[in-house]
Tab-separated table of C-alpha atoms in Angstrom:
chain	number	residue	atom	x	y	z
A	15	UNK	CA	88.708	14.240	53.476
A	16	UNK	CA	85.809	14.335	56.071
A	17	UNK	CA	82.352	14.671	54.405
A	18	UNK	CA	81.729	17.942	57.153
A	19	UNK	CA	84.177	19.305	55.238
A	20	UNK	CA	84.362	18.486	52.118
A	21	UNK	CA	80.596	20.023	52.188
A	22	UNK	CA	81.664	23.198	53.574
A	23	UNK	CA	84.340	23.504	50.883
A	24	UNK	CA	81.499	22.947	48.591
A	25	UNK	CA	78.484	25.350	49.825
A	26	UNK	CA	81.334	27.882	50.120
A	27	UNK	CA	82.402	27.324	46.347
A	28	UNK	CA	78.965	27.777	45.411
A	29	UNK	CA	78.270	30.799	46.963
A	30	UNK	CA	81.473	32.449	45.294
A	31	UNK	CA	80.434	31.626	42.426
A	32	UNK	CA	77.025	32.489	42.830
A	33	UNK	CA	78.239	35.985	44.147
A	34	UNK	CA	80.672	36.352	40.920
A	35	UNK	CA	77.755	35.402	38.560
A	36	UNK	CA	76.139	38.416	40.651
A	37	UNK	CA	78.831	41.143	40.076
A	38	UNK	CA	79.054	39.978	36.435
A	39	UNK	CA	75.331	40.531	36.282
A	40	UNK	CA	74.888	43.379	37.842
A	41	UNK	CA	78.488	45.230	35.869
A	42	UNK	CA	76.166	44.250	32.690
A	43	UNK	CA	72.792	45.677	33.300
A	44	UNK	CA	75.186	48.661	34.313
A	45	UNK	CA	77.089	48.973	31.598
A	46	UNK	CA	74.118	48.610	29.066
A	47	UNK	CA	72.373	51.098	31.308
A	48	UNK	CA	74.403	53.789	30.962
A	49	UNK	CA	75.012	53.417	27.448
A	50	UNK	CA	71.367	53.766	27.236
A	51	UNK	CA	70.977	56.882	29.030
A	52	UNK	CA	74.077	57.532	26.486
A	53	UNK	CA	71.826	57.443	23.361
A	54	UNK	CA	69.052	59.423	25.204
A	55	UNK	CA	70.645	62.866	25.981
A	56	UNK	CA	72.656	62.186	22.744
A	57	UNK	CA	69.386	62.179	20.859
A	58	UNK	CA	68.229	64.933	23.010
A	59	UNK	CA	71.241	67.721	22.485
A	60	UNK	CA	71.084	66.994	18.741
A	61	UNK	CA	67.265	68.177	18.428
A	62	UNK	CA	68.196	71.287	20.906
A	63	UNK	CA	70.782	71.743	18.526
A	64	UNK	CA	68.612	71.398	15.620
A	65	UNK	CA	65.687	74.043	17.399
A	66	UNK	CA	68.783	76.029	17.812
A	67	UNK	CA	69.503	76.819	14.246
A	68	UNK	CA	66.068	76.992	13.614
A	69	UNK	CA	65.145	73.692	12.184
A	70	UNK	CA	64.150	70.728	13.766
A	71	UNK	CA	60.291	69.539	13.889
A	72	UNK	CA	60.472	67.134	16.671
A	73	UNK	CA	60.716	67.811	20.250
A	74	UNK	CA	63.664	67.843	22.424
A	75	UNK	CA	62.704	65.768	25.071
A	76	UNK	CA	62.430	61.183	25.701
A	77	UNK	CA	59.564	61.455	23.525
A	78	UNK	CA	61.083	63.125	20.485
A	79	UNK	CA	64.391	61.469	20.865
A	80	UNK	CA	62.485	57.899	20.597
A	81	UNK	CA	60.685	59.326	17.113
A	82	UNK	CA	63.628	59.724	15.965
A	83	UNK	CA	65.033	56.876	16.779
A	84	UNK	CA	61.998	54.688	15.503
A	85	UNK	CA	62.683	55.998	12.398
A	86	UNK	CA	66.446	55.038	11.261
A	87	UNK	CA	67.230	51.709	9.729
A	88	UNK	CA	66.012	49.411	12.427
A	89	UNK	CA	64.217	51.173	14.205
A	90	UNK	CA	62.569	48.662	16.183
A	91	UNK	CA	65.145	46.853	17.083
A	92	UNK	CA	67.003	49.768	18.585
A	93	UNK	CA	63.896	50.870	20.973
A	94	UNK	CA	63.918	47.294	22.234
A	95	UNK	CA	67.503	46.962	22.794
A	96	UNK	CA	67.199	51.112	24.403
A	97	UNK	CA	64.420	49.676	26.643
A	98	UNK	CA	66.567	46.726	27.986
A	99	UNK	CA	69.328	48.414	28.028
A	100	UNK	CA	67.299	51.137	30.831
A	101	UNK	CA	65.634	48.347	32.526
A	102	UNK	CA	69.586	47.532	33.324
A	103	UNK	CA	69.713	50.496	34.606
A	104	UNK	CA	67.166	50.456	37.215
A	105	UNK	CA	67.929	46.540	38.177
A	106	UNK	CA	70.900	47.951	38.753
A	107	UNK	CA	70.199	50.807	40.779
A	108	UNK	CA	68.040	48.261	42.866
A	109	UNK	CA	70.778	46.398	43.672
A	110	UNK	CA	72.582	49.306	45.036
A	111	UNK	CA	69.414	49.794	46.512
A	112	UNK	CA	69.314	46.752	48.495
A	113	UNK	CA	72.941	45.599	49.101
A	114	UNK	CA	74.903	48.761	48.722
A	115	UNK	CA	77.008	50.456	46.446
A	116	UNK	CA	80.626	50.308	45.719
A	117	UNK	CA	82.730	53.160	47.037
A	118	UNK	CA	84.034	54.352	50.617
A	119	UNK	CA	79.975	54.288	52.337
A	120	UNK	CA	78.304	52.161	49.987
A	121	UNK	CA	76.372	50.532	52.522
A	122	UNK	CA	75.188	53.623	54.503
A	123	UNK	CA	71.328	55.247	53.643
A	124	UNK	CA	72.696	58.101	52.126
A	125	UNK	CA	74.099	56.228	49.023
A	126	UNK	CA	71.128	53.672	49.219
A	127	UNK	CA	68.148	55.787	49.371
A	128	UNK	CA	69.206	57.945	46.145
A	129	UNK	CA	70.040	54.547	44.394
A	130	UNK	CA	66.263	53.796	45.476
A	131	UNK	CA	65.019	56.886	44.024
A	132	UNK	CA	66.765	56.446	40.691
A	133	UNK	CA	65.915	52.690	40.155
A	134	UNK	CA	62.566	53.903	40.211
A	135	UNK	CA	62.571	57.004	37.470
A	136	UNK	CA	64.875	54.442	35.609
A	137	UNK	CA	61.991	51.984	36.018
A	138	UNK	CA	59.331	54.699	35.077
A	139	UNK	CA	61.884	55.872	32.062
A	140	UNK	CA	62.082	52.031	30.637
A	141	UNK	CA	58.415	51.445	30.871
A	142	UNK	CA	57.876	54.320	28.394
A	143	UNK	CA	60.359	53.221	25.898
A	144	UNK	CA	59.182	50.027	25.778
A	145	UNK	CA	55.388	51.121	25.974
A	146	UNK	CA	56.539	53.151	22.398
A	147	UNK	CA	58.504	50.116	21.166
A	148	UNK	CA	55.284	48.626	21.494
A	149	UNK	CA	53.443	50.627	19.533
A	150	UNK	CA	51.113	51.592	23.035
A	151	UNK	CA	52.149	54.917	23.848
A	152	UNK	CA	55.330	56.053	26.207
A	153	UNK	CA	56.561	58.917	23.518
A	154	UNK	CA	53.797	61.820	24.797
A	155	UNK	CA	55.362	65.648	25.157
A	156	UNK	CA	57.534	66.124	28.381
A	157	UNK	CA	55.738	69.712	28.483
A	158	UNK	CA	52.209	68.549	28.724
A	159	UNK	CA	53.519	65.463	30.556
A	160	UNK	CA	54.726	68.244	33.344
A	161	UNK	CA	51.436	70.018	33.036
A	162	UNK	CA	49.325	67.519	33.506
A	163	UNK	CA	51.870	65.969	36.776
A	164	UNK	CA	51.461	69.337	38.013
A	165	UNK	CA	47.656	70.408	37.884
A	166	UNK	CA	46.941	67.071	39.496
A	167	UNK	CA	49.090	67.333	42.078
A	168	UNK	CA	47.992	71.340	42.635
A	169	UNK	CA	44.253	69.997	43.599
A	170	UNK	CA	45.681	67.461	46.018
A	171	UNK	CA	45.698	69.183	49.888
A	172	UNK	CA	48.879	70.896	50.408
A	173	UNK	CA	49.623	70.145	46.784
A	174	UNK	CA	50.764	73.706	46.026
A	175	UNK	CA	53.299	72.894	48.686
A	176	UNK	CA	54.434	69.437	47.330
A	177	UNK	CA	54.703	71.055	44.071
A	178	UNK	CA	56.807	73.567	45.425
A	179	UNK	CA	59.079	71.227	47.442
A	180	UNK	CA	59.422	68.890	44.449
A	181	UNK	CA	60.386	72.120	42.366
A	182	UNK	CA	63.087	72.958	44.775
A	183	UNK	CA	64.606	69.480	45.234
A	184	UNK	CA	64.838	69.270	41.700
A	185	UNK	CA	66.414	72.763	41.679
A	186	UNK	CA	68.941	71.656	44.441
A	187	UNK	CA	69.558	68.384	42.446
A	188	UNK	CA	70.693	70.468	39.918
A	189	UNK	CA	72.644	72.832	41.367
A	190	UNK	CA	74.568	69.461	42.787
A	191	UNK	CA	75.338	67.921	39.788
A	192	UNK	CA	76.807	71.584	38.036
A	193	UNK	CA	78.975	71.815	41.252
A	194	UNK	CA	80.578	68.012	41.221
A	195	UNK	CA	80.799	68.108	37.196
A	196	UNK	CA	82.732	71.292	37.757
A	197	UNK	CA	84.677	69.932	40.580
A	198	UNK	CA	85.459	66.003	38.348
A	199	UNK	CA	83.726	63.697	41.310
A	200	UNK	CA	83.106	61.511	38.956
A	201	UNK	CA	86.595	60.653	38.211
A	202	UNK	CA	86.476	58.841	42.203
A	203	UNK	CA	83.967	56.512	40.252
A	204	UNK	CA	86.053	55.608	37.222
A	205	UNK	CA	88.835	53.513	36.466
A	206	UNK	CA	91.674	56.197	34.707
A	207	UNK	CA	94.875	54.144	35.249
A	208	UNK	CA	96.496	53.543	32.456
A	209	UNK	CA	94.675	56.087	29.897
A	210	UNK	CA	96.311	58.689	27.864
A	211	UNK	CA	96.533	62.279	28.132
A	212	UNK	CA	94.271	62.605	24.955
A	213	UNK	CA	91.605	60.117	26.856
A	214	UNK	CA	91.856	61.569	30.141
A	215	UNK	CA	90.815	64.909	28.119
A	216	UNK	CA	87.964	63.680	26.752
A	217	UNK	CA	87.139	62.100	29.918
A	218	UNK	CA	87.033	65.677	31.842
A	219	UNK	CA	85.289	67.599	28.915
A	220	UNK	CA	82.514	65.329	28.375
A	221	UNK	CA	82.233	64.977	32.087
A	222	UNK	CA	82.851	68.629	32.538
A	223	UNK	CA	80.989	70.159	30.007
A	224	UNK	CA	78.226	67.296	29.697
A	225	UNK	CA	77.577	67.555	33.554
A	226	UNK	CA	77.322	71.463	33.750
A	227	UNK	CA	74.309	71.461	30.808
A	228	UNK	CA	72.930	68.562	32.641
A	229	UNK	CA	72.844	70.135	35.860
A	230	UNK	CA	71.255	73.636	34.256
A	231	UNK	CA	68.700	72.084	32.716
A	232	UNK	CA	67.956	70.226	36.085
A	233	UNK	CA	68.246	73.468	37.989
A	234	UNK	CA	65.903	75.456	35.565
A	235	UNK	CA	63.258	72.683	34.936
A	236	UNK	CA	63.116	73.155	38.876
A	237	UNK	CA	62.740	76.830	39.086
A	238	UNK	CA	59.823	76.755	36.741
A	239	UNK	CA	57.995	74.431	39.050
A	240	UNK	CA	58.944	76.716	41.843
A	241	UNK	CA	57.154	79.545	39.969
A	242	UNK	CA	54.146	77.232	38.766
A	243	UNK	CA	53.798	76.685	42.746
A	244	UNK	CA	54.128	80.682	43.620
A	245	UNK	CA	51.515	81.616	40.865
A	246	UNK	CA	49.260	78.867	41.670
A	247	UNK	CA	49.265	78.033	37.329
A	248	UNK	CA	50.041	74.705	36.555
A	249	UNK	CA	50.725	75.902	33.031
A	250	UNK	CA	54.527	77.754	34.183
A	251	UNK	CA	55.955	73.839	34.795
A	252	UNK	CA	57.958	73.219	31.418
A	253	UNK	CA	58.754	69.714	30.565
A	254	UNK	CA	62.587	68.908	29.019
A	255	UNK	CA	61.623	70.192	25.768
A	256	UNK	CA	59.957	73.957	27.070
A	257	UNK	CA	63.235	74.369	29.571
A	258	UNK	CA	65.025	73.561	26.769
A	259	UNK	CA	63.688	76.205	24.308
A	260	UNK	CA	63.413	78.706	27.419
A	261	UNK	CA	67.268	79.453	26.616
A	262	UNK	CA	66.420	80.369	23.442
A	263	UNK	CA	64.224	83.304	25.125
A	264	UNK	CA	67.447	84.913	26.943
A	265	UNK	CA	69.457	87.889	26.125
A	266	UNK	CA	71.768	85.430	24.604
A	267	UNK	CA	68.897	83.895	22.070
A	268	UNK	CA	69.671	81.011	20.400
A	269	UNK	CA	73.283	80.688	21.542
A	270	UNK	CA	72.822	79.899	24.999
A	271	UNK	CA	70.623	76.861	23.561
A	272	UNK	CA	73.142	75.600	21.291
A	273	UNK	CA	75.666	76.005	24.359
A	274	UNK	CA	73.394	74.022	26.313
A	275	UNK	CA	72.398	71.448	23.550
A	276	UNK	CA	75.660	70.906	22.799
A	277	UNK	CA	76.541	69.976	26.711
A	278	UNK	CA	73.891	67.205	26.512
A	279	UNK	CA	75.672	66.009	23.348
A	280	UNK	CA	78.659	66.247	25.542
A	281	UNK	CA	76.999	63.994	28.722
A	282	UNK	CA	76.153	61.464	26.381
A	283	UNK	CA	79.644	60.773	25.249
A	284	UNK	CA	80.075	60.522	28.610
A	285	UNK	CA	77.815	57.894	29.505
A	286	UNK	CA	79.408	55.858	26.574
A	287	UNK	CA	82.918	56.950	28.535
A	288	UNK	CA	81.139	55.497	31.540
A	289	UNK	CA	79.747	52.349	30.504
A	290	UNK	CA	83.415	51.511	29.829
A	291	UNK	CA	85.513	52.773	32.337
A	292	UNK	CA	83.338	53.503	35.486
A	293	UNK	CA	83.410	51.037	38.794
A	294	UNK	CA	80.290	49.289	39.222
């Protein structure tokens, strides 16, 4: 065989397999990602819950989800394996980021830029768990977290307007992710062939169901920054854990907050249900 060639054959070998050991890579750091996120809004929908029915003592927010965590059997371990698992998660965002994702338009700006945008919160998100793991912070209030974000930004020029802006894009956001729960968009990201009936079900009504609470929560955490903006008061922003417990203050009480904590229950099954079936 001529060396030219032979050469080629090789250089083109390696660089399959270096793309394979890639895409193996960047399925795992998925996979582990989402389960993460999984144990999160888990976490998260069984405080609501508890707040619900009138017990609880933690916050339902990151922060009071990791206290919780910290304290079952192993504790430790689990933060450090939750903070890996979300620093998955944004590496790989970042590669969707920077060499596309899969799916019809991948490689266009509109699926690259979001991908950008979440491999940084996912970056911001890790950093805190591990900064608790760590023993050095990460676990403060979401509320006073959200206060604090937005009285800085209020004495910044034009930062009633920025604060405003962000409060509607979040509002948008998650008035988006109600609308393609309700509609199952997710299921064009998932493999379903070959599942039963019974497992398509739960597919569609942790989907379903955990995507709806998602996006209300999203959608209301928004609003209140919309009003903090209006009123000029920094103080009307509500972190996860005050949106959450604003339910509670409906005509509906307490049930609209289990109805909602129980969706985020719901959307962390389905991140489990993700990290195993969806395409990455």
């Amino acid at each position: 065989m001529n060396a030219g060639v032979a050469g080629d054959l090789a250089r083109t070998g390696r660089g399959r397999a270096r793309r394979a050991a890639n895409g193996s890579a960047a399925e795992g750091a998925a996979r582990a990602g989402l389960a993460a996120r999984g144990v999160i809004y888990l976490l998260v929908g069984i405080l609501a819950l508890q707040i619900a029915f009138g017990g609880g003592n933690r916050q339902a927010d990151r922060g009071g989800a990791l206290a919780e965590l910290s304290d079952r059997p192993f504790g430790a371990v689990l933060l450090w394996a939750l903070g890996a698992g979300l620093v998955g998660m944004a590496l790989w965002r970042l590669s969707e980021a920077a060499f596309g994702a899969t799916g019809k338009d991948g490689h266009k700006a509109k699926k690259r830029l979001p991908a950008a945008a979440r491999c940084v919160f996912y970056a911001f998100v890790a950093y805190s768990v591990l900064a608790f793991a760590a023993g050095s912070g990460g676990g403060g209030s979401s509320d006073r977290q959200s206060r604090d974000v937005t009285a800085r930004v209020m004495e910044m020029p034009a930062g009633r307007w920025l604060v405003g802006a962000a409060g509607v894009a979040i509002f948008v956001a998650g008035v988006v992710i109600g609308v393609q729960a309700l509609r199952r968009t997710y299921r064009k990201k998932m493999k379903l062939g070959g599942l039963s009936p019974r497992a398509r079900l739960l597919v569609d009504v942790t989907g379903v169901g955990g995507g709806t609470a998602r996006g209300i929560v999203f959608a209301a955490a928004g609003a209140f920054a919309v009003r903090a903006a209006l009123a000029y008061e920094p103080d009307r922003a509500k972190g996860l854990d005050d949106t959450l417990r604003s339910f509670a203050r409906t005509p509906l009480g307490p049930w609209l907050l289990a109805l909602v904590a129980a969706g985020l229950v719901l959307f962390g099954v389905f991140s489990f249900v993700l990290a195993r079936l969806r395409r990455v």
